[in-house]
Tab-separated table of C-alpha atoms and ligand atoms in Angstrom:
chain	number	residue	atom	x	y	z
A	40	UNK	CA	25.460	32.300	32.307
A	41	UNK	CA	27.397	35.670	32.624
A	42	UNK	CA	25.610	38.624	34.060
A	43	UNK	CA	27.272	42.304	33.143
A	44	UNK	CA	24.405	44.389	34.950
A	45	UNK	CA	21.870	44.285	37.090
A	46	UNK	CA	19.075	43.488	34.917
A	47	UNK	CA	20.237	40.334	33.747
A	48	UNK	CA	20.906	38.859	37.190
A	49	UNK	CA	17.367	39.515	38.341
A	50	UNK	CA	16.069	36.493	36.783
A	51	UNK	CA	18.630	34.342	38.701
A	52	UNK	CA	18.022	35.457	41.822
A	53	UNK	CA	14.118	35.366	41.528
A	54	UNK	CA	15.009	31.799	42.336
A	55	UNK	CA	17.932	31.914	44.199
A	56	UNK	CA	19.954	28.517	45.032
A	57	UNK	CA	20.258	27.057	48.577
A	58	UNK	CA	23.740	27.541	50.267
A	59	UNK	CA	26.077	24.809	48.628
A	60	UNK	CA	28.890	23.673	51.488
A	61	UNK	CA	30.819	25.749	52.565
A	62	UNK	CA	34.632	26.091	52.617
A	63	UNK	CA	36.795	25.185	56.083
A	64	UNK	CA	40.427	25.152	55.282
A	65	UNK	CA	42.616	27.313	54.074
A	66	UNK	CA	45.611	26.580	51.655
A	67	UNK	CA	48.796	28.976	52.538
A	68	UNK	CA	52.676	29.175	51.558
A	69	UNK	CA	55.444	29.684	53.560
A	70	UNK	CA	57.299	33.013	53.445
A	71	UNK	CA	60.642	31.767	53.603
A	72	UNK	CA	61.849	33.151	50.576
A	73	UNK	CA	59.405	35.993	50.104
A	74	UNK	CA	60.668	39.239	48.871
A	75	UNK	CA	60.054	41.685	46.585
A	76	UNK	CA	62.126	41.085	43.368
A	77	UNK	CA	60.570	42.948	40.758
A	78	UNK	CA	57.035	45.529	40.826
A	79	UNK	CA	53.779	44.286	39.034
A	80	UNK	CA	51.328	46.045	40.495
A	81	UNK	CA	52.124	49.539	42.330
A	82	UNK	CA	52.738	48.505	45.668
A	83	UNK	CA	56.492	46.988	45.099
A	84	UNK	CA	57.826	49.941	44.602
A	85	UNK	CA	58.445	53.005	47.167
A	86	UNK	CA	56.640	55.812	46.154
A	87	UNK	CA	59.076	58.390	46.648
A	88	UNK	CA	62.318	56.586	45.388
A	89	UNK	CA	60.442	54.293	42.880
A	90	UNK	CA	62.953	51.756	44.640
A	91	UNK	CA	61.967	48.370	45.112
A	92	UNK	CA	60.221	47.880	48.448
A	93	UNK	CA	62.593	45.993	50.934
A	94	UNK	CA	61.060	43.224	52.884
A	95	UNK	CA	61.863	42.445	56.741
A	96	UNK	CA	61.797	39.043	56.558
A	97	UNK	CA	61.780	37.671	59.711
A	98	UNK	CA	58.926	39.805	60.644
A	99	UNK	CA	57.556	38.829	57.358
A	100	UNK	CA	57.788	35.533	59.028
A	101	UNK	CA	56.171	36.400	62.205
A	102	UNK	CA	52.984	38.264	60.640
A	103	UNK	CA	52.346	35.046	58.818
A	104	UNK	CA	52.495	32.711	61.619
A	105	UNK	CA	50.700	35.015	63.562
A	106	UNK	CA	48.093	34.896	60.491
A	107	UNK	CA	48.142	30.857	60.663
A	108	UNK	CA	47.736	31.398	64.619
A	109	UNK	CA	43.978	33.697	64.049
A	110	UNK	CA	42.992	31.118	61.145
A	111	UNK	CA	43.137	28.305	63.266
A	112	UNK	CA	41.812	30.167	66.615
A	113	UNK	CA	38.444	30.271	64.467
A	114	UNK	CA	38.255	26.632	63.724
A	115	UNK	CA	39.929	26.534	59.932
A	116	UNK	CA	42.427	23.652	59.272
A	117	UNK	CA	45.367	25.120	57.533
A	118	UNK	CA	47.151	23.325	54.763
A	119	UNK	CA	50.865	24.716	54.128
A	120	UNK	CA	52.880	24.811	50.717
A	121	UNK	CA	56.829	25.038	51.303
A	122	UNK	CA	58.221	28.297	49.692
A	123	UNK	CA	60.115	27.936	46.381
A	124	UNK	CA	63.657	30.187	46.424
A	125	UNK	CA	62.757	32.351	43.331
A	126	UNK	CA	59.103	32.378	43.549
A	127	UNK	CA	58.656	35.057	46.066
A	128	UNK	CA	54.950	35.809	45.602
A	129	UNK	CA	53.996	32.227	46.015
A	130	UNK	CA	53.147	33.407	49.598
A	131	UNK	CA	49.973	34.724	47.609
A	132	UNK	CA	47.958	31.472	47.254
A	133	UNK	CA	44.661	33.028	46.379
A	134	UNK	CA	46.067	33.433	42.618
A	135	UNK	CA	47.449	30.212	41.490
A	136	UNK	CA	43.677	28.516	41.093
A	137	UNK	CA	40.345	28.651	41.594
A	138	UNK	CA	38.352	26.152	43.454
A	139	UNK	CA	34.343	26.287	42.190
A	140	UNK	CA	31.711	23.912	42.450
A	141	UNK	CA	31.106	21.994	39.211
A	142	UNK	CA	27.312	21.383	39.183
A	143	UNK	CA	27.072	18.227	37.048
A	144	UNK	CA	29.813	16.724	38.756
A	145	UNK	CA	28.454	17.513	42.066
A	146	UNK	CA	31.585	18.261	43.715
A	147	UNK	CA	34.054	21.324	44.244
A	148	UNK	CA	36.763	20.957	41.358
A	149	UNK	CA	39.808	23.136	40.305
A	150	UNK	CA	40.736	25.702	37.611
A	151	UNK	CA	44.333	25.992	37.289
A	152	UNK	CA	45.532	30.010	36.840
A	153	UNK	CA	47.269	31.489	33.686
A	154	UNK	CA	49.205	34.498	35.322
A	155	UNK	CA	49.584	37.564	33.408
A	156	UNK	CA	53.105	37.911	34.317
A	157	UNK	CA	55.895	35.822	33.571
A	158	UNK	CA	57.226	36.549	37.134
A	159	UNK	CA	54.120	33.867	38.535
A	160	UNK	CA	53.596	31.499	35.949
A	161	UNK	CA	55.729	29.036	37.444
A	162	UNK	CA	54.022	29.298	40.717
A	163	UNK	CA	50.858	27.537	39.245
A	164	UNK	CA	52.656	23.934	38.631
A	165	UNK	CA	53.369	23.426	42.262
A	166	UNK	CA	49.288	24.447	42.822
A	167	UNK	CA	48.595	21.463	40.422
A	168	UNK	CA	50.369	18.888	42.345
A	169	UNK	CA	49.193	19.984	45.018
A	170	UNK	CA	45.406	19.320	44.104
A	171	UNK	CA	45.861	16.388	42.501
A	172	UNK	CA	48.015	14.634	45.834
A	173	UNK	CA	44.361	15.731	47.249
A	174	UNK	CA	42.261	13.981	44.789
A	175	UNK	CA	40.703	17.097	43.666
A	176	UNK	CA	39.810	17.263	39.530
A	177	UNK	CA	41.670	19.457	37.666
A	178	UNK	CA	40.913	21.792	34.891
A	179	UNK	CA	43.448	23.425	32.598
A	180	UNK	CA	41.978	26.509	30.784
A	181	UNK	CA	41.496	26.370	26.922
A	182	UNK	CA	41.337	29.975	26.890
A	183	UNK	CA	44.860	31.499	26.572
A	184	UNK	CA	44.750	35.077	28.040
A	185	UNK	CA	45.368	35.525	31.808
A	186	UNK	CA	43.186	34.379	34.296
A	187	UNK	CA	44.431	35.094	38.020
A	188	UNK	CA	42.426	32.574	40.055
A	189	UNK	CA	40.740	33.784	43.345
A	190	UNK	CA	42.233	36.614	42.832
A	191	UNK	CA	39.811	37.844	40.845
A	192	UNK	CA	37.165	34.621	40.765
A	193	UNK	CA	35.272	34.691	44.104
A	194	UNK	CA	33.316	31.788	43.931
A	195	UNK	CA	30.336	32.313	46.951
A	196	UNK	CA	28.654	29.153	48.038
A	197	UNK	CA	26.022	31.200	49.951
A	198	UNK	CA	25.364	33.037	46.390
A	199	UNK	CA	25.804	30.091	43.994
A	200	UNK	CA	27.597	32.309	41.950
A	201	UNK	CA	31.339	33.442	40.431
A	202	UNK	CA	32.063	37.109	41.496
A	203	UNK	CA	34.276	37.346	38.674
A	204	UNK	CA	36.883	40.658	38.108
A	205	UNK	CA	38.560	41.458	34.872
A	206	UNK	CA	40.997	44.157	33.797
A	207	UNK	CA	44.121	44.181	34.931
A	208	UNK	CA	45.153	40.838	35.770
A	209	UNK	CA	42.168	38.441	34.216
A	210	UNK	CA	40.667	39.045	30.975
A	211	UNK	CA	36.758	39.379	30.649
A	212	UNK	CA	36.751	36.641	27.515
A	213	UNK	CA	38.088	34.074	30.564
A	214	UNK	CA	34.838	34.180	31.942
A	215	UNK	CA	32.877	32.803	28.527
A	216	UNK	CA	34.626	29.479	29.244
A	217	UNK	CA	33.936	29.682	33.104
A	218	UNK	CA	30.404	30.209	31.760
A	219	UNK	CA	29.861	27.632	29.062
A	220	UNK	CA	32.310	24.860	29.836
A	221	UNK	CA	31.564	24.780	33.708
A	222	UNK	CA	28.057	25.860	33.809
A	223	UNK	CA	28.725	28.381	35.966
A	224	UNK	CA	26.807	31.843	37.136
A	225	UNK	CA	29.205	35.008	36.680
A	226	UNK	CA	28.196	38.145	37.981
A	227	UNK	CA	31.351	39.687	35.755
A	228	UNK	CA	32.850	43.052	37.135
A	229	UNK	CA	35.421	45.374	35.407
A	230	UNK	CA	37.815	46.498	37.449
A	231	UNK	CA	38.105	50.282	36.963
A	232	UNK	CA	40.976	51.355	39.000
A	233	UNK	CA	45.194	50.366	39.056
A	234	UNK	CA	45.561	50.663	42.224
A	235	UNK	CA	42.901	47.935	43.144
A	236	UNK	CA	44.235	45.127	40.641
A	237	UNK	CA	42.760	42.137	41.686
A	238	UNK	CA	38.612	42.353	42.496
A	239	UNK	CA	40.229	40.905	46.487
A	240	UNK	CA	41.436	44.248	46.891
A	241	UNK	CA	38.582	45.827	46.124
A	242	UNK	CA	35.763	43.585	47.047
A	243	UNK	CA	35.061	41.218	50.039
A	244	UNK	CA	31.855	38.844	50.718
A	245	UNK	CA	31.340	39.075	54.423
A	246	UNK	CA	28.370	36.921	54.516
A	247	UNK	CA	25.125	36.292	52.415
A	248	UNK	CA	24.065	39.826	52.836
A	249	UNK	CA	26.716	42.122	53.018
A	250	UNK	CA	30.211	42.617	51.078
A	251	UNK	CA	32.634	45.004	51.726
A	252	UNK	CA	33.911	47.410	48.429
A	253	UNK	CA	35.706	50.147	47.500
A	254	UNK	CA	33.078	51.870	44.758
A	255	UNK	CA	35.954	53.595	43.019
A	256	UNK	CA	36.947	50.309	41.298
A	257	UNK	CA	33.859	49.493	39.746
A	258	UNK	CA	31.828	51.129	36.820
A	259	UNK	CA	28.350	51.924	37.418
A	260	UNK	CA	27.120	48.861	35.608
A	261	UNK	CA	29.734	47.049	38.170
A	262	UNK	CA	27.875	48.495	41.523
A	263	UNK	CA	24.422	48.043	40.052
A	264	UNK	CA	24.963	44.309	39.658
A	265	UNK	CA	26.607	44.225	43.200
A	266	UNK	CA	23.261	45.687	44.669
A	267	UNK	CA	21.379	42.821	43.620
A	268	UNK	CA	23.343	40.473	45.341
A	269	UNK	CA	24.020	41.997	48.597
A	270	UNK	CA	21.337	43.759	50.951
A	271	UNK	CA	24.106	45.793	52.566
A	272	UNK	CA	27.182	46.734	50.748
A	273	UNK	CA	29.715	48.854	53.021
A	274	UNK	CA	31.850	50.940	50.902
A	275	UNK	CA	35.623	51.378	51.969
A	276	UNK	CA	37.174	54.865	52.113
A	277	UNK	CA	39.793	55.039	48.754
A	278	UNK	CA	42.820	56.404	50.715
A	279	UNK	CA	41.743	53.703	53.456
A	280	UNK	CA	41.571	50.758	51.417
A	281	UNK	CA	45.191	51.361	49.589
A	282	UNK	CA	46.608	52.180	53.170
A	283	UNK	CA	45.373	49.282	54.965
A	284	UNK	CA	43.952	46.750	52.338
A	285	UNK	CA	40.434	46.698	53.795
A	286	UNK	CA	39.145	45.184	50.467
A	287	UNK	CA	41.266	42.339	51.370
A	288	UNK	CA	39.735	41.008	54.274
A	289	UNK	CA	38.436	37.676	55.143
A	290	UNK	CA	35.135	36.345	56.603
A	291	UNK	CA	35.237	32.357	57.418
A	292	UNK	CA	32.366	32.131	58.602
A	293	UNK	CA	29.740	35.397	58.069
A	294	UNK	CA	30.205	36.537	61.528
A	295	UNK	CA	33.988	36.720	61.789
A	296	UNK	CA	36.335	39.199	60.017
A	297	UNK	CA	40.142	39.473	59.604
A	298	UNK	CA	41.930	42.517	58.530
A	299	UNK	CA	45.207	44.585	58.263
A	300	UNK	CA	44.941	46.586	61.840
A	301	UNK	CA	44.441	50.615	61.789
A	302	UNK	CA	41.702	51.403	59.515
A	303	UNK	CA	39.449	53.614	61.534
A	304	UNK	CA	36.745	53.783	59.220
A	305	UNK	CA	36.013	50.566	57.762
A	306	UNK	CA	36.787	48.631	61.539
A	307	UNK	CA	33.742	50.966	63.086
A	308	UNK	CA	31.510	49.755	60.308
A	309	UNK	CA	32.413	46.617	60.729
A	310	UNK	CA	31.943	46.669	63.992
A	311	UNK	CA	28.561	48.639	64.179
A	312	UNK	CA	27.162	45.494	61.556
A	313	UNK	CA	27.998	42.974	64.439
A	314	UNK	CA	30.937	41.250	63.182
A	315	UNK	CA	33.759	39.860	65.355
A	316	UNK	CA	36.911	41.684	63.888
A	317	UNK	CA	40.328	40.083	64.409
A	318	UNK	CA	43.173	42.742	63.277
A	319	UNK	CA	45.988	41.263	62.132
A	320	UNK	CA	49.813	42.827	61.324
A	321	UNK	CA	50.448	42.398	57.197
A	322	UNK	CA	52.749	45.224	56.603
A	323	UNK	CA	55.624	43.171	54.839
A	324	UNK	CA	53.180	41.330	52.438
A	325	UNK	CA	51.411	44.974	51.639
A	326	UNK	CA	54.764	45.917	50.401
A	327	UNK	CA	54.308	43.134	47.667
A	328	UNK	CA	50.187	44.519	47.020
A	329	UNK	CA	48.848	41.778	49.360
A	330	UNK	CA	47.202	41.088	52.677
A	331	UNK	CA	44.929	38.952	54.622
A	332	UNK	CA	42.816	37.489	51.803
A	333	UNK	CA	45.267	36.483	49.110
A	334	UNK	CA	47.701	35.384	51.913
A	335	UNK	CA	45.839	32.441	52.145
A	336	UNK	CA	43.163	30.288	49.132
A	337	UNK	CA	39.342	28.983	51.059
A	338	UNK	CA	38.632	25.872	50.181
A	339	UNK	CA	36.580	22.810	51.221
A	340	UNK	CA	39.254	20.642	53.325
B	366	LIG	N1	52.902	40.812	44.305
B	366	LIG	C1	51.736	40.049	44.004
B	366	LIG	C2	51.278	40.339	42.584
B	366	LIG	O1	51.359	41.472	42.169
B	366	LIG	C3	50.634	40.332	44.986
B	366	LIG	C4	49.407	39.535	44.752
B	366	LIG	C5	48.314	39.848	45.698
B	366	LIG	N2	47.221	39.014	45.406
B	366	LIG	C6	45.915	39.370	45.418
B	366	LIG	N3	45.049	38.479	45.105
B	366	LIG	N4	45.537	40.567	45.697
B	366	LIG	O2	50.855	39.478	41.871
């Protein structure tokens, strides 16, 4: 079932599912040979020069262990990938596939990406083996457009439902399959804006009742269907979110939130709705167009 506004999602959640289990580990990949080698999405490149954005590494390095360090501090067991020389955004494991919970299978299951740029696609074999070594099914995609994984496919256990961008880096027809072949519930959103490419930086579930987004990036039919699904949805200042990435931060756990340090605004409303916020240093993987959330892919460990 695919839901493109509001009035088609009230029927759904008239009888709302109970919370399915929830996700506890987190699937990350070494930065050893991250850099940025060529610009997809506007962040690679300096905005003055139009020069490709030059990565520190070994503080690259240290942000992401520091990363691993906050994961684990709030209970997550974190499951590495090796880096692959010439596949420097594998660091960004939310895009390679999309773990979702299959329904008449009665367990969590895969959907391996298609990546809009040839740059990526070979990043999603090495996802593959990886789920299989854990016993997890595996779906390849019929469909044969892009599809960028939890990049833009949120699945929410709480919600029982696929928060599901398109634009940019997924196409909308992706979600017919997610739809009919899975059974799944897609509340489908088009992404409005370039600068927030992926519906992670533009959109983050914080816990049953309240997501974090950056209105800019949605149509109206986009924030409508939002409102039905969240009781509290706190929007992110634009020149905020593309400074600091606050659409790309991370709630384990509904209570808990970690972000890209600095944002004044967003951090106080955070704050003032009672979460705990961990800030956390991402400014090498920003240069790249990623931070906290794709740094890392939830799933049920
Ligand atoms: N350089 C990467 C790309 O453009 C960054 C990906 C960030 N991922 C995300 N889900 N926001 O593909």
């Amino acid at each position: 079932m695919i839901f493109d506004r509001a009035s088609q999602a009230a029927e759904f959640l008239k009888n709302a599912p109970t919370a399915l289990p929830h996700f506890n580990a987190v699937l990350v990949a070494e930065p050893s040979f991250f850099e940025v080698a060529y610009a997809i999405n506007p962040y690679m490149t300096d905005p003055k020069s139009g020069a490709l954005q030059q990565v520190n590494k070994s503080q690259a390095q240290e942000q992401w262990n520091a990363l691993l360090s906050v994961f684990r501090s709030l209970g997550l067991k974190v499951v590495s990938l090796p880096g692959i020389q010439g596949l420097p955004d594998i660091v960004f494991t939310a895009n390679q596939s999309f773990p979702f919970w299959n329904a008449s299978t009665g367990q969590y299951e895969i959907i391996l990406s298609k990546m809009r740029s040839p740059e990526r696609a070979q990043e999603v074999p090495f996802f593959e083996r990886f789920w299989k070594q854990q016993g997890f099914p595996v779906h390849q995609l019929e469909y044969s457009g892009a599809f960028e994984g939890n990049g833009d496919a949120i699945f929410s256990p709480e919600h029982g439902v696929v928060f599901g961008g398109f634009g940019p880096r997924t196409d909308q027809e992706v979600y017919e399959e997610l739809s009919e072949r899975f059974k799944l519930k897609v509340a489908r959103l088009k992404l409005c804006s370039s600068d927030f490419y992926h519906l992670d930086t533009c959109f983050s579930v914080l816990s049953r009742d309240v997501a974090a987004i950056q209105p800019q990036a949605f149509s109206s039919e986009g924030l409508a269907l939002l409102k039905c699904f969240f009781k509290t949805l706190i929007e992110i200042p634009y020149e905020e979110n593309k400074r600091f990435f606050c659409g790309n931060c991370f709630s384990p756990d509904g209570r808990h939130v970690i972000l890209q340090s600095g944002s004044p605004t967003f951090l106080a409303e955070l704050k003032g709705k009672g979460f705990q916020v961990r800030e956390v240093e991402t400014g090498e993987f920003m240069k790249s167009g990623g931070s906290v959330f794709c740094l890392k892919l939830f799933f049920p460990g």
